mmCIF file of C-alpha atoms in Angstrom:
data_model
loop_
_atom_site.group_PDB
_atom_site.id
_atom_site.type_symbol
_atom_site.label_atom_id
_atom_site.label_comp_id
_atom_site.label_asym_id
_atom_site.label_seq_id
_atom_site.Cartn_x
_atom_site.Cartn_y
_atom_site.Cartn_z
ATOM 1 C CA MET A 5 102.917 99.310 89.141
ATOM 2 C CA LYS A 6 100.510 100.281 86.426
ATOM 3 C CA LEU A 7 97.413 98.165 85.787
ATOM 4 C CA LEU A 8 95.634 98.329 82.441
ATOM 5 C CA TYR A 9 92.097 97.003 82.026
ATOM 6 C CA PHE A 10 90.614 96.144 78.644
ATOM 7 C CA ALA A 11 87.159 95.390 77.195
ATOM 8 C CA TRP A 12 84.544 94.293 79.737
ATOM 9 C CA LEU A 13 87.085 94.383 82.568
ATOM 10 C CA ARG A 14 87.472 98.128 81.974
ATOM 11 C CA GLU A 15 83.698 98.539 81.895
ATOM 12 C CA ARG A 16 83.185 96.595 85.127
ATOM 13 C CA VAL A 17 86.061 98.228 87.024
ATOM 14 C CA GLY A 18 85.074 101.663 85.724
ATOM 15 C CA LYS A 19 88.518 102.841 84.640
ATOM 16 C CA PRO A 20 91.021 102.014 81.908
ATOM 17 C CA GLU A 21 94.115 102.060 84.126
ATOM 18 C CA GLU A 22 95.468 102.837 87.563
ATOM 19 C CA GLU A 23 98.674 102.885 89.573
ATOM 20 C CA ILE A 24 98.717 100.432 92.471
ATOM 21 C CA ASP A 25 101.064 99.396 95.258
ATOM 22 C CA PRO A 26 99.916 95.930 96.306
ATOM 23 C CA PRO A 27 101.026 94.386 99.619
ATOM 24 C CA ALA A 28 104.300 92.444 99.677
ATOM 25 C CA ASP A 29 102.492 89.098 99.886
ATOM 26 C CA VAL A 30 100.939 89.686 96.440
ATOM 27 C CA ALA A 31 103.628 87.851 94.482
ATOM 28 C CA THR A 32 101.845 86.247 91.522
ATOM 29 C CA VAL A 33 99.153 87.135 89.005
ATOM 30 C CA ALA A 34 96.734 84.885 90.932
ATOM 31 C CA ASP A 35 97.565 86.726 94.173
ATOM 32 C CA LEU A 36 96.986 90.050 92.425
ATOM 33 C CA ILE A 37 93.583 89.005 91.110
ATOM 34 C CA ALA A 38 92.567 87.770 94.581
ATOM 35 C CA TRP A 39 93.722 91.060 96.112
ATOM 36 C CA LEU A 40 91.900 93.110 93.475
ATOM 37 C CA LYS A 41 88.661 91.207 94.134
ATOM 38 C CA GLY A 42 88.765 92.510 97.707
ATOM 39 C CA ARG A 43 88.922 96.164 96.646
ATOM 40 C CA GLY A 44 85.192 96.631 96.158
ATOM 41 C CA GLU A 45 82.053 95.469 94.413
ATOM 42 C CA GLU A 46 83.176 96.534 90.964
ATOM 43 C CA PHE A 47 86.407 94.532 91.278
ATOM 44 C CA GLU A 48 84.648 91.498 92.682
ATOM 45 C CA TYR A 49 82.287 91.609 89.702
ATOM 46 C CA ALA A 50 85.106 92.149 87.189
ATOM 47 C CA PHE A 51 87.148 89.229 88.504
ATOM 48 C CA GLU A 52 84.322 86.839 89.419
ATOM 49 C CA ALA A 53 85.667 84.264 86.935
ATOM 50 C CA PRO A 54 89.457 84.661 87.220
ATOM 51 C CA GLU A 55 90.111 81.665 84.975
ATOM 52 C CA LEU A 56 88.819 83.752 82.044
ATOM 53 C CA ILE A 57 91.231 86.627 82.589
ATOM 54 C CA ARG A 58 94.290 86.834 80.354
ATOM 55 C CA VAL A 59 97.318 88.735 81.618
ATOM 56 C CA ALA A 60 100.457 90.326 80.221
ATOM 57 C CA VAL A 61 103.269 91.371 82.549
ATOM 58 C CA ASP A 62 105.486 94.010 80.976
ATOM 59 C CA ARG A 63 103.924 93.132 77.598
ATOM 60 C CA VAL A 64 104.595 89.383 77.832
ATOM 61 C CA HIS A 65 101.624 87.026 78.098
ATOM 62 C CA VAL A 66 101.856 84.937 81.274
ATOM 63 C CA GLU A 67 99.941 82.342 83.256
ATOM 64 C CA HIS A 68 98.356 83.146 86.607
ATOM 65 C CA GLU A 69 101.237 81.455 88.453
ATOM 66 C CA ALA A 70 103.718 83.982 87.050
ATOM 67 C CA ALA A 71 105.560 86.282 89.430
ATOM 68 C CA ILE A 72 104.777 89.990 89.339
ATOM 69 C CA THR A 73 107.606 91.187 91.578
ATOM 70 C CA GLY A 74 109.325 94.109 89.894
ATOM 71 C CA ALA A 75 106.686 94.412 87.147
ATOM 72 C CA ARG A 76 106.092 97.919 85.836
ATOM 73 C CA GLU A 77 102.938 97.210 83.835
ATOM 74 C CA ILE A 78 100.266 94.523 84.055
ATOM 75 C CA ALA A 79 97.536 94.335 81.436
ATOM 76 C CA MET A 80 94.363 92.363 82.072
ATOM 77 C CA PHE A 81 91.847 91.418 79.425
ATOM 78 C CA PRO A 82 89.168 88.853 78.666
ATOM 79 C CA PRO A 83 89.679 86.065 76.141
ATOM 80 C CA MET A 84 89.973 87.381 72.606
ATOM 81 C CA THR A 85 88.174 86.098 69.581
ATOM 82 C CA GLY A 86 88.575 86.985 66.004
ATOM 83 C CA GLY A 87 89.225 85.679 62.634
#
């Protein structure tokens, strides 16, 4: 699956996107974030406050409990502000 990182997540991870193949037990967005945090210092730093991270699975905004099985693209970004 393809992961896309935006804003300060991209800066902290050090790349805008990557292809990953997470283990079979990574079934939800929350599982994915926990797994990513274990991939190195930059990921631990990027995901240190997972409750702030917003996620879209195949371009649909989802909660962290959402399943990711079969997803082709997962976008992760911090809260957005604007007006």
